PDB file of C-alpha atoms in Angstrom:
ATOM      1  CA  UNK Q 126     -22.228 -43.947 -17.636  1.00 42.00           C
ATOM      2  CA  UNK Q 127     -23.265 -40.405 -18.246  1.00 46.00           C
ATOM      3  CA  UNK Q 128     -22.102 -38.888 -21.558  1.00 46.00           C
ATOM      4  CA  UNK Q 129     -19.932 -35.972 -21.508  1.00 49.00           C
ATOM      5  CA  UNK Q 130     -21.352 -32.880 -21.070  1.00 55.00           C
ATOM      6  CA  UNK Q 131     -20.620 -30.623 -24.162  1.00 58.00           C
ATOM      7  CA  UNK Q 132     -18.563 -27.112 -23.463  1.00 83.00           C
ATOM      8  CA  UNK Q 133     -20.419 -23.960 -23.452  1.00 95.00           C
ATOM      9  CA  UNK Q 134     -18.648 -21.202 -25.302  1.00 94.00           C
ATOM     10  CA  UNK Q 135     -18.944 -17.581 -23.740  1.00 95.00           C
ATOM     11  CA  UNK Q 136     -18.171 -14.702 -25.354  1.00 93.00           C
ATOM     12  CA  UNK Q 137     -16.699 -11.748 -23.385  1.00 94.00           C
ATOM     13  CA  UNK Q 138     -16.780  -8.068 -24.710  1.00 91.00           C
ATOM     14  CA  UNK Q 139     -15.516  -4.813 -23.547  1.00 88.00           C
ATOM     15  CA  UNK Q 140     -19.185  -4.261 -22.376  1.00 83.00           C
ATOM     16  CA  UNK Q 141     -20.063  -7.833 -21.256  1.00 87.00           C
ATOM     17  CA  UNK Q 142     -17.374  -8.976 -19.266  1.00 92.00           C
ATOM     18  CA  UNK Q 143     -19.622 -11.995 -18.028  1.00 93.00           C
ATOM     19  CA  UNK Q 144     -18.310 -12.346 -14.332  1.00 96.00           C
ATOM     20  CA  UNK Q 145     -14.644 -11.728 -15.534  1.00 96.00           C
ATOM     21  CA  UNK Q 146     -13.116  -9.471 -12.900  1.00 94.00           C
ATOM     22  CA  UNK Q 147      -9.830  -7.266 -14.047  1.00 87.00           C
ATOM     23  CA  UNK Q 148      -7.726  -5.718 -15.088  1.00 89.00           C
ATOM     24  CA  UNK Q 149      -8.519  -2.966 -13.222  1.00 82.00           C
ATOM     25  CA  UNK Q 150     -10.275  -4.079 -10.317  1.00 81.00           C
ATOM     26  CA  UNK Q 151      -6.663  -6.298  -9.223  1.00 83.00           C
ATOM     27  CA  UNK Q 152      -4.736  -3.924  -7.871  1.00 78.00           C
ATOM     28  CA  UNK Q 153      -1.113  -3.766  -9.991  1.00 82.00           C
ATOM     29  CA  UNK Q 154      -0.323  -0.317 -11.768  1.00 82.00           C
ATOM     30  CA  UNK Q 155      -2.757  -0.403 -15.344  1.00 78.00           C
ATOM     31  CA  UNK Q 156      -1.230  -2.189 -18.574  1.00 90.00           C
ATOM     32  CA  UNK Q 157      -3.016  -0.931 -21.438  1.00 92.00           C
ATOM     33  CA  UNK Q 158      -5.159  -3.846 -22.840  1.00 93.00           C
ATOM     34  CA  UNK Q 159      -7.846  -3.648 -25.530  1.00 92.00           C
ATOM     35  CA  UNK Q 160     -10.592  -6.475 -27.225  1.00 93.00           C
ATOM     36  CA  UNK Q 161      -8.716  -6.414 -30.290  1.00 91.00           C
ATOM     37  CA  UNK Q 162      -5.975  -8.579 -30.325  1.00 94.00           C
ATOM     38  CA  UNK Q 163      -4.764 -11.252 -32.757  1.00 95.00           C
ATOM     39  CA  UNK Q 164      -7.581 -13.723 -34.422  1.00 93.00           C
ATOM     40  CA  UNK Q 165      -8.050 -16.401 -32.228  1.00 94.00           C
ATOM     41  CA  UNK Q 166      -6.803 -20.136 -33.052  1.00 94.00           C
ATOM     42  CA  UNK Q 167     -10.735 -21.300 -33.348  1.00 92.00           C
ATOM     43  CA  UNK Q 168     -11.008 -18.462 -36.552  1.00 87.00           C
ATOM     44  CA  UNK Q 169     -12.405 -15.537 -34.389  1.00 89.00           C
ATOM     45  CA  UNK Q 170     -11.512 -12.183 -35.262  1.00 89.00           C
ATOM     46  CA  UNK Q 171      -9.838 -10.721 -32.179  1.00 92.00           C
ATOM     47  CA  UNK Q 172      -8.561 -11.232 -28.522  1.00 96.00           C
ATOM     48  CA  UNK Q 173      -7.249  -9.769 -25.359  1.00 96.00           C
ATOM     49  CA  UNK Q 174      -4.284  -7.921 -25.563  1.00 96.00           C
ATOM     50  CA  UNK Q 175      -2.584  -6.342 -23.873  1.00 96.00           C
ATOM     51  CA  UNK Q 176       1.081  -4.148 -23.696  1.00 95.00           C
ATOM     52  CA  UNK Q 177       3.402  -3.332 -23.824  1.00 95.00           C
ATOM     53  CA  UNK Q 178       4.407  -3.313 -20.176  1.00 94.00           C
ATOM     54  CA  UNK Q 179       6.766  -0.601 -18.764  1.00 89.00           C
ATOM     55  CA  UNK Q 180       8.036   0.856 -15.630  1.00 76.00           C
ATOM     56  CA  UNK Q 181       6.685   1.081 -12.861  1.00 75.00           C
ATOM     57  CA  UNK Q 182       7.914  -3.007 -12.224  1.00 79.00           C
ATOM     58  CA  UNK Q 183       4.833  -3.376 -10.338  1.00 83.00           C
ATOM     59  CA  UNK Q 184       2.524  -3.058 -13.387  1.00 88.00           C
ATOM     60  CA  UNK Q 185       1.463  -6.047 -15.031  1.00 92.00           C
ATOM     61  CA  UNK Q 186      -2.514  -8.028 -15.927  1.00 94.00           C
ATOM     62  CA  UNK Q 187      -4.152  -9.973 -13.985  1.00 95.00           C
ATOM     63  CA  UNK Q 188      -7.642 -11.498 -15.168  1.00 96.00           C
ATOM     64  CA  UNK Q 189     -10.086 -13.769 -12.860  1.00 97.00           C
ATOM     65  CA  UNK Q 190     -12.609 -15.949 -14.426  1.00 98.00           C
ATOM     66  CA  UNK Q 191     -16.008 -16.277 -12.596  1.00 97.00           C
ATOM     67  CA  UNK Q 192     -15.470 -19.382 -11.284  1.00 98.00           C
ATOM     68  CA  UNK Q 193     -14.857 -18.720  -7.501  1.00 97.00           C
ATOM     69  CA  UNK Q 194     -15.372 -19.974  -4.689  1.00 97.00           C
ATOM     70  CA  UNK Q 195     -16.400 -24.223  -5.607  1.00 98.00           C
ATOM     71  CA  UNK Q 196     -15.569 -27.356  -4.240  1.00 98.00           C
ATOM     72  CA  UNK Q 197     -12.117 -28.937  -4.923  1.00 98.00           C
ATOM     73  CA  UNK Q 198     -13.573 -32.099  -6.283  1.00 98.00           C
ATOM     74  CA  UNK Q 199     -15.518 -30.390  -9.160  1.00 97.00           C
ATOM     75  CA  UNK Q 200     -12.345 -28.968 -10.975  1.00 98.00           C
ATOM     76  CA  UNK Q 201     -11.675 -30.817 -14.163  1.00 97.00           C
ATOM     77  CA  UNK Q 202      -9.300 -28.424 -15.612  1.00 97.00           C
ATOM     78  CA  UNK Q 203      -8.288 -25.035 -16.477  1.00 98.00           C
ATOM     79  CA  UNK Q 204      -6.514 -24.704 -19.834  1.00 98.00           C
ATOM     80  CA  UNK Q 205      -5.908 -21.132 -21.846  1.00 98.00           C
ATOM     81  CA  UNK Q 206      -4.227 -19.780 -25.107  1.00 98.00           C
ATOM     82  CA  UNK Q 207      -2.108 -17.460 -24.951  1.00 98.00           C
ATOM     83  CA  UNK Q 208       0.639 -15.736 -27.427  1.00 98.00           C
ATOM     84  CA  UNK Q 209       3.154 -13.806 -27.494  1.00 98.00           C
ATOM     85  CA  UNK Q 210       2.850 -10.793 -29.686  1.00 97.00           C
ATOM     86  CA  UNK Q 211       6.159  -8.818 -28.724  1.00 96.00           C
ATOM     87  CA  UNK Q 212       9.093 -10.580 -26.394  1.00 96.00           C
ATOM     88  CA  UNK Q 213      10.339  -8.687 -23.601  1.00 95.00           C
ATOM     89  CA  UNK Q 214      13.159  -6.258 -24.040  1.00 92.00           C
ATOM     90  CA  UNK Q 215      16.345  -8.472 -24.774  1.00 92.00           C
ATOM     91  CA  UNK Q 216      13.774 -11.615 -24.712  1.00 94.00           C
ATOM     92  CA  UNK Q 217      12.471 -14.196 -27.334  1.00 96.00           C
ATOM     93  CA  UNK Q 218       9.052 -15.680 -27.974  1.00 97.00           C
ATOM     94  CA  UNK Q 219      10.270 -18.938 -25.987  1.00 97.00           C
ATOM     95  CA  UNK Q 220      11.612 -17.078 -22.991  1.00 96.00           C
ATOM     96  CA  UNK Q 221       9.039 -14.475 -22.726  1.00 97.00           C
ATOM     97  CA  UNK Q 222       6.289 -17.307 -22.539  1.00 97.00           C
ATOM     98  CA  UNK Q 223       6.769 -17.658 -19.053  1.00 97.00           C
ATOM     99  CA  UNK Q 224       5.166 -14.371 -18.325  1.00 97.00           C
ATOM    100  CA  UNK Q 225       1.928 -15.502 -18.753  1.00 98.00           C
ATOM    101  CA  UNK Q 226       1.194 -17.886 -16.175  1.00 98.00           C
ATOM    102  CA  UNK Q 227      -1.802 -19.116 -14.034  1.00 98.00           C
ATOM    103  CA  UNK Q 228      -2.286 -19.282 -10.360  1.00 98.00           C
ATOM    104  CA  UNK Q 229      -4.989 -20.907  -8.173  1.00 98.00           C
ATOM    105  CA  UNK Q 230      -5.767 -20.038  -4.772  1.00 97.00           C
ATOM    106  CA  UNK Q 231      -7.333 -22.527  -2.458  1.00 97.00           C
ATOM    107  CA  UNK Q 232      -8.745 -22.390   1.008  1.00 96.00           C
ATOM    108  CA  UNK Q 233      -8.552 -25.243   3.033  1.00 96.00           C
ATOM    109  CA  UNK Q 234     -11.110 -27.554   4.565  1.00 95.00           C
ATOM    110  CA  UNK Q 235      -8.866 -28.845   7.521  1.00 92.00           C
ATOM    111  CA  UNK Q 236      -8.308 -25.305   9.263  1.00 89.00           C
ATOM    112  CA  UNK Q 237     -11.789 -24.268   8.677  1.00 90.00           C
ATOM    113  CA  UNK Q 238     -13.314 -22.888   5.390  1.00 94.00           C
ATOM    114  CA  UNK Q 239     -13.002 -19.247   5.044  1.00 91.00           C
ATOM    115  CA  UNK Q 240      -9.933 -19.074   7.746  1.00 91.00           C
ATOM    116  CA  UNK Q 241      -7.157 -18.376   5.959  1.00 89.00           C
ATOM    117  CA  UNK Q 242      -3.176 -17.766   7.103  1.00 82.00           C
ATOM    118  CA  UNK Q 243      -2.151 -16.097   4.124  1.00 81.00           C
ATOM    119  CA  UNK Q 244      -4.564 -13.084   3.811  1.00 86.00           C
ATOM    120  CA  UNK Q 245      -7.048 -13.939   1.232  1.00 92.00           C
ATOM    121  CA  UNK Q 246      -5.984 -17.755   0.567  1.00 95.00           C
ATOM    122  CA  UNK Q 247      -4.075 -20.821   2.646  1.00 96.00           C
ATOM    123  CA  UNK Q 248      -2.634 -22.270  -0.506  1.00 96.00           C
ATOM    124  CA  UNK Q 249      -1.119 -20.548  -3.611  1.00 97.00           C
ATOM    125  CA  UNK Q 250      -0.117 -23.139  -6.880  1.00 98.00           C
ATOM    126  CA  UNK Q 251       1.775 -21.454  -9.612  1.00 98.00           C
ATOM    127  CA  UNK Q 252       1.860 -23.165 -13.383  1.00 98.00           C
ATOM    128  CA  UNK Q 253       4.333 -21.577 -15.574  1.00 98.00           C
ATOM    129  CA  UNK Q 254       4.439 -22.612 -19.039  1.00 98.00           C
ATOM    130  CA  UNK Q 255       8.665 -23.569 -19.850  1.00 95.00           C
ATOM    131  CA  UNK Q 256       8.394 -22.419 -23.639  1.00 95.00           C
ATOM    132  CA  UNK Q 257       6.597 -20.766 -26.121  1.00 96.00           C
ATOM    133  CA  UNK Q 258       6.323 -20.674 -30.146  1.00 97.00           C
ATOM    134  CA  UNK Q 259       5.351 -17.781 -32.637  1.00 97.00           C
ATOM    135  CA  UNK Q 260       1.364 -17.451 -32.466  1.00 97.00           C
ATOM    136  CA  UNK Q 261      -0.759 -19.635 -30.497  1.00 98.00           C
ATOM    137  CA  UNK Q 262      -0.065 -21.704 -27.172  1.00 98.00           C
ATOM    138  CA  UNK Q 263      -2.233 -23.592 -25.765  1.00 98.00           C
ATOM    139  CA  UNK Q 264      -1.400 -24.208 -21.937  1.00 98.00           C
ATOM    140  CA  UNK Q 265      -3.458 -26.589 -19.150  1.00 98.00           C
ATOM    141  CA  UNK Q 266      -3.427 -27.169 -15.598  1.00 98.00           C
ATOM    142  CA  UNK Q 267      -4.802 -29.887 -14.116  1.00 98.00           C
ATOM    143  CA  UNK Q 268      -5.665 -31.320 -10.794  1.00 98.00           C
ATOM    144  CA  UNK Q 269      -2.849 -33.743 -10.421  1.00 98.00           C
ATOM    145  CA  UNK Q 270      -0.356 -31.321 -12.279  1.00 97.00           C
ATOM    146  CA  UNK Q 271       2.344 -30.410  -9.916  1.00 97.00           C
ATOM    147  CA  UNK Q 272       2.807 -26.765  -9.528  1.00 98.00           C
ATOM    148  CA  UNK Q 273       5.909 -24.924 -11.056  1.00 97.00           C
ATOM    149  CA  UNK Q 274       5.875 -23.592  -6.966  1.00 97.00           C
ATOM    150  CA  UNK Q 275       3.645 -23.658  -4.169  1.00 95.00           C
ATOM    151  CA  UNK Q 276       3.193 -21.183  -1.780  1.00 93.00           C
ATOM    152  CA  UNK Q 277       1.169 -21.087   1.739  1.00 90.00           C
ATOM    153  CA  UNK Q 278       0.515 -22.907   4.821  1.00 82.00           C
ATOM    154  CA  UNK Q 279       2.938 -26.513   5.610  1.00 87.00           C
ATOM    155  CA  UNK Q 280      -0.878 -28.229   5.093  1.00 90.00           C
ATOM    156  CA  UNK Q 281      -1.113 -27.697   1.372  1.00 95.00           C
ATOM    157  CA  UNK Q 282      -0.738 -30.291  -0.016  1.00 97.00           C
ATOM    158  CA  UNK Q 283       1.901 -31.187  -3.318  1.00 96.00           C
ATOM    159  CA  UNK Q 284      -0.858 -30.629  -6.106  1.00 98.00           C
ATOM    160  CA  UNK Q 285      -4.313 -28.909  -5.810  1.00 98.00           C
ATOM    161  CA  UNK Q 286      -6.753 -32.278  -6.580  1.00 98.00           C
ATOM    162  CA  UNK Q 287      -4.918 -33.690  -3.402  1.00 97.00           C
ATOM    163  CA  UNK Q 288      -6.718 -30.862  -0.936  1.00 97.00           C
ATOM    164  CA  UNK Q 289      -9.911 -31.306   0.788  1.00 97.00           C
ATOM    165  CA  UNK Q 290     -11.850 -27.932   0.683  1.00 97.00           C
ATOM    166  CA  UNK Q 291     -12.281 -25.044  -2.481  1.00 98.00           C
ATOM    167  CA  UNK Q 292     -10.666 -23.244  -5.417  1.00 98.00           C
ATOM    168  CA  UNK Q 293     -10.966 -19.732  -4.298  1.00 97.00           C
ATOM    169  CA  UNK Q 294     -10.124 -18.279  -7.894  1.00 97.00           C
ATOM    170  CA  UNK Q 295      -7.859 -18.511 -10.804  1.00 98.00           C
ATOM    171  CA  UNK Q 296      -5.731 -15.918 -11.860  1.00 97.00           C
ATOM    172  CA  UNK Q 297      -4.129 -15.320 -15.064  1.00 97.00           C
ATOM    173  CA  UNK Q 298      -1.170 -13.371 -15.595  1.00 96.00           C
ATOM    174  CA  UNK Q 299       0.773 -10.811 -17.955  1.00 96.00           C
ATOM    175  CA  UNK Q 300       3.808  -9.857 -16.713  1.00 94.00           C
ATOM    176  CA  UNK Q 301       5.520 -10.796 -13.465  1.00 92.00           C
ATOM    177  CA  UNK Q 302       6.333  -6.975 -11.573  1.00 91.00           C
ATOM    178  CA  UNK Q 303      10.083  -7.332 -12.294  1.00 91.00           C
ATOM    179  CA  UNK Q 304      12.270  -5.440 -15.332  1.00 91.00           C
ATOM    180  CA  UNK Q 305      12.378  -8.907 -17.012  1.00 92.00           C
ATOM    181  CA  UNK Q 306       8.679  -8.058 -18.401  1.00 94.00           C
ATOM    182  CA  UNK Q 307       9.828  -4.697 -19.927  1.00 94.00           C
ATOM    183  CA  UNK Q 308       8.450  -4.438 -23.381  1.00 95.00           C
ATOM    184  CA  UNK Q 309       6.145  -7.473 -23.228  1.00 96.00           C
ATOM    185  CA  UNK Q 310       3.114  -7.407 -25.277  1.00 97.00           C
ATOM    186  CA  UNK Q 311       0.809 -10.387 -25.252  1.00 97.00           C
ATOM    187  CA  UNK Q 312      -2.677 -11.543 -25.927  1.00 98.00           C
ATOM    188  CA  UNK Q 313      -4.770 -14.039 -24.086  1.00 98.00           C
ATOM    189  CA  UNK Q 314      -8.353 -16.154 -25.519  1.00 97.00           C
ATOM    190  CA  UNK Q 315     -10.252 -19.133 -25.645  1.00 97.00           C
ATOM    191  CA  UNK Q 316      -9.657 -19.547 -21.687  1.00 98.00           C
ATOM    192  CA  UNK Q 317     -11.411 -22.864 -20.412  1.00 98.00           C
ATOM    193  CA  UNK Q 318     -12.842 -23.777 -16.782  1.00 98.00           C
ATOM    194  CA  UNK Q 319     -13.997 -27.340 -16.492  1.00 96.00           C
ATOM    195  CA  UNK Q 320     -17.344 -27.025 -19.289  1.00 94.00           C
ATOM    196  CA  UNK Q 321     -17.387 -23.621 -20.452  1.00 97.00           C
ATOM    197  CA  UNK Q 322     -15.002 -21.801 -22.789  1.00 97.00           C
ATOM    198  CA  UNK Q 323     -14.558 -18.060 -22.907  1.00 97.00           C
ATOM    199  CA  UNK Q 324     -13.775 -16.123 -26.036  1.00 96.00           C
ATOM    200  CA  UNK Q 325     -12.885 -12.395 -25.659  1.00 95.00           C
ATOM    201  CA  UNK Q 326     -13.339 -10.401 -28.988  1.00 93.00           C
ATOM    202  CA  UNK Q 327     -14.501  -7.375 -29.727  1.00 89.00           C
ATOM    203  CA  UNK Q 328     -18.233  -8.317 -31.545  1.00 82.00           C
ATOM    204  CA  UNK Q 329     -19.953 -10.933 -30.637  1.00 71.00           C
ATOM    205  CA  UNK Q 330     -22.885 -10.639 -32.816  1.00 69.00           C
ATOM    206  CA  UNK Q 331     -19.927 -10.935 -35.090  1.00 68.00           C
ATOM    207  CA  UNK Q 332     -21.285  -8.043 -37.677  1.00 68.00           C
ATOM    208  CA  UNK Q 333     -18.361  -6.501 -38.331  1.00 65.00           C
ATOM    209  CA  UNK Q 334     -18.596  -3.585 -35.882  1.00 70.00           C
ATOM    210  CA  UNK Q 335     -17.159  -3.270 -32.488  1.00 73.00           C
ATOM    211  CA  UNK Q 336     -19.970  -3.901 -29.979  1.00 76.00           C
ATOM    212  CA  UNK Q 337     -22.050  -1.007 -28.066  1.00 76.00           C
ATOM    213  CA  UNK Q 338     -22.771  -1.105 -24.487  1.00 73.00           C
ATOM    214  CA  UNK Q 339     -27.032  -1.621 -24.145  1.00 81.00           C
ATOM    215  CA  UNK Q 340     -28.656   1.520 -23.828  1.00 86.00           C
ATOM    216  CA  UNK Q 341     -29.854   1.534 -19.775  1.00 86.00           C
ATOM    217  CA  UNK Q 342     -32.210   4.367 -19.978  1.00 90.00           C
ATOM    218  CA  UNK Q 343     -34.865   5.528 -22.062  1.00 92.00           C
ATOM    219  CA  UNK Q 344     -33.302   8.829 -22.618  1.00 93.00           C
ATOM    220  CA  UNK Q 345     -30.685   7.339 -24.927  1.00 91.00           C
ATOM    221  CA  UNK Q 346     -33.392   6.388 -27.000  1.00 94.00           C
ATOM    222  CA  UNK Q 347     -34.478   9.848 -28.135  1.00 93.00           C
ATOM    223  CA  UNK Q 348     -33.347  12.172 -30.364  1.00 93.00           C
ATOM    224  CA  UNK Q 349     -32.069   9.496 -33.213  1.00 92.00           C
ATOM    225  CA  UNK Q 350     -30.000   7.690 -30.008  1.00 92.00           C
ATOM    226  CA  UNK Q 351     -31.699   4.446 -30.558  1.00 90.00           C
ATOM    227  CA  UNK Q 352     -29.679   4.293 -33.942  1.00 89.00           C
ATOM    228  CA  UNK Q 353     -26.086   3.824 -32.325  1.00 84.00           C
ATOM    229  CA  UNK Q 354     -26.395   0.607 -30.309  1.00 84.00           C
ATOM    230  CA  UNK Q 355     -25.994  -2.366 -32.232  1.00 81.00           C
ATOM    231  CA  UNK Q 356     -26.089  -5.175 -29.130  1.00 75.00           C
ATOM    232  CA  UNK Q 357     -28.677  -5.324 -29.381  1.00 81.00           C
ATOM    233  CA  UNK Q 358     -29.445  -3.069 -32.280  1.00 84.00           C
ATOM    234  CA  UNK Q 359     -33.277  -1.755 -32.942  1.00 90.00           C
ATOM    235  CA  UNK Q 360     -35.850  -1.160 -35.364  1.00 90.00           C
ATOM    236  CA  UNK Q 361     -36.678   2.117 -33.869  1.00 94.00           C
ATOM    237  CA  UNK Q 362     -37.235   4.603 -31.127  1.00 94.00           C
ATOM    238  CA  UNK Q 363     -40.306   2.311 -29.408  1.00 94.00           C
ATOM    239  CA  UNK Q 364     -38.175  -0.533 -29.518  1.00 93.00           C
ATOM    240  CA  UNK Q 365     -35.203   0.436 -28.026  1.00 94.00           C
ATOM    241  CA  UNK Q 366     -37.463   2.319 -25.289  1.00 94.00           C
ATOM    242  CA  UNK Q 367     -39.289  -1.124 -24.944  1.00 93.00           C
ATOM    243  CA  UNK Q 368     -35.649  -2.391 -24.218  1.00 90.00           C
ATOM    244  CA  UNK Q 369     -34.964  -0.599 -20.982  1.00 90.00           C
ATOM    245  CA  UNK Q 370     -38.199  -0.561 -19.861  1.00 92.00           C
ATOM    246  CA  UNK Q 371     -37.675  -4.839 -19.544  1.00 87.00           C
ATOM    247  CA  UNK Q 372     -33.693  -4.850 -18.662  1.00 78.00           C
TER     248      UNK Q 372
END
């Protein structure tokens, strides 16, 4: 028997997003979100954040990991934390927990891979965690976990592991584009596919200082400008010119 194959953590930054797609590219009205939410429940210093949400009811977050697009049969799980920093207006921690659920979209082997009846997808599953505590929660779905609902064509089947074809993507979600998210602020981290492990923060060299986007031109270089980046950060002016010359 083969040993288990050890998680890879990821770290995701406001200037590495590492295949993440969102907030902004998903098409609901922008939530303000930043990199520094609360520490995370493995002892890292920030996480995603985001709130709080407000009219218009369409707005809410929606983050997709870079997983797309892979067979069925190679899903082992998809697990998150997630907490909930401020309830929604009139709400608690416990009842506000249900705005931040997952969905998976699937395509279908039996009508023909890439075919689908419902736009992008033939199969939507919805997991919506029930209840929440103060700080961290720590919510997984699983093949054989039956969906909170299931939308789609009458050939999906009751869970996603019973489906013959692909996971499309996952979705995560802040806020579900009704007034019942009003005043929701939340924070998501340590987000799981299968092996690998993402952890949004802020500085991932973990120095202290909020990461720097990697200078892409020589230009930046000059003039003292190799001085501000700090991932990576440089010796001096030949370095850092060095640096875009190979990247």
């Amino acid at each position: 028997m083969q040993p288990a194959q050890a998680d890879t953590t990821v770290k995701v930054t406001p200037v590495a997003r590492q295949g993440w797609v969102g907030p902004e590219t998903l098409g609901n009205p922008p939530v303000t979100y930043s990199f520094t939410g609360p520490p995370d429940a493995d002892g890292g210093p920030d996480s995603f954040q985001f709130g709080p949400i407000a009219a218009p009811n369409a707005s809410k977050i929606e983050l997709q990991p870079p997983e797309v697009n892979f067979p069925i049969t190679d899903f082992d799980q998809l697990s998150y934390d997630f907490q909930v920093v401020t309830p929604t207006t009139g709400g608690t921690v416990a009842t506000s927990a249900k705005q931040f659920y997952a969905n998976v979209y699937v395509d279908l082997a039996s009508n023909g891979l890439g075919v689908f009846s419902n736009g992008f997808y033939d199969c939507r599953y919805s997991y919506v965690p029930t209840t929440g505590v103060a700080g961290w929660n720590t919510f997984t779905v699983l093949p054989g976990a039956t969906p909170t609902s299931k939308g789609g064509q009458a050939l999906c089947a009751s869970t996603i592991g019973a489906n013959a074809g692909n996971i499309l993507v996952f979705r995560l979600n802040g806020g579900d584009t009704s007034a019942s998210d009003n005043g929701l602020v939340g924070a998501y981290d340590l987000v799981n596919v299968n092996t690998t492990t993402y952890d949004y923060t802020n500085d991932a060299d973990g120095d202290g200082i909020p990461d720097t986007a990697p200078p892409t031109n020589k230009d930046q270089c000059k003039n003292g400008g190799w001085q501000t980046f700090n991932n990576p950060s440089f010796r001096n002016q030949g370095q850092c010119v060095s640096y875009t010359n190979h990247n």
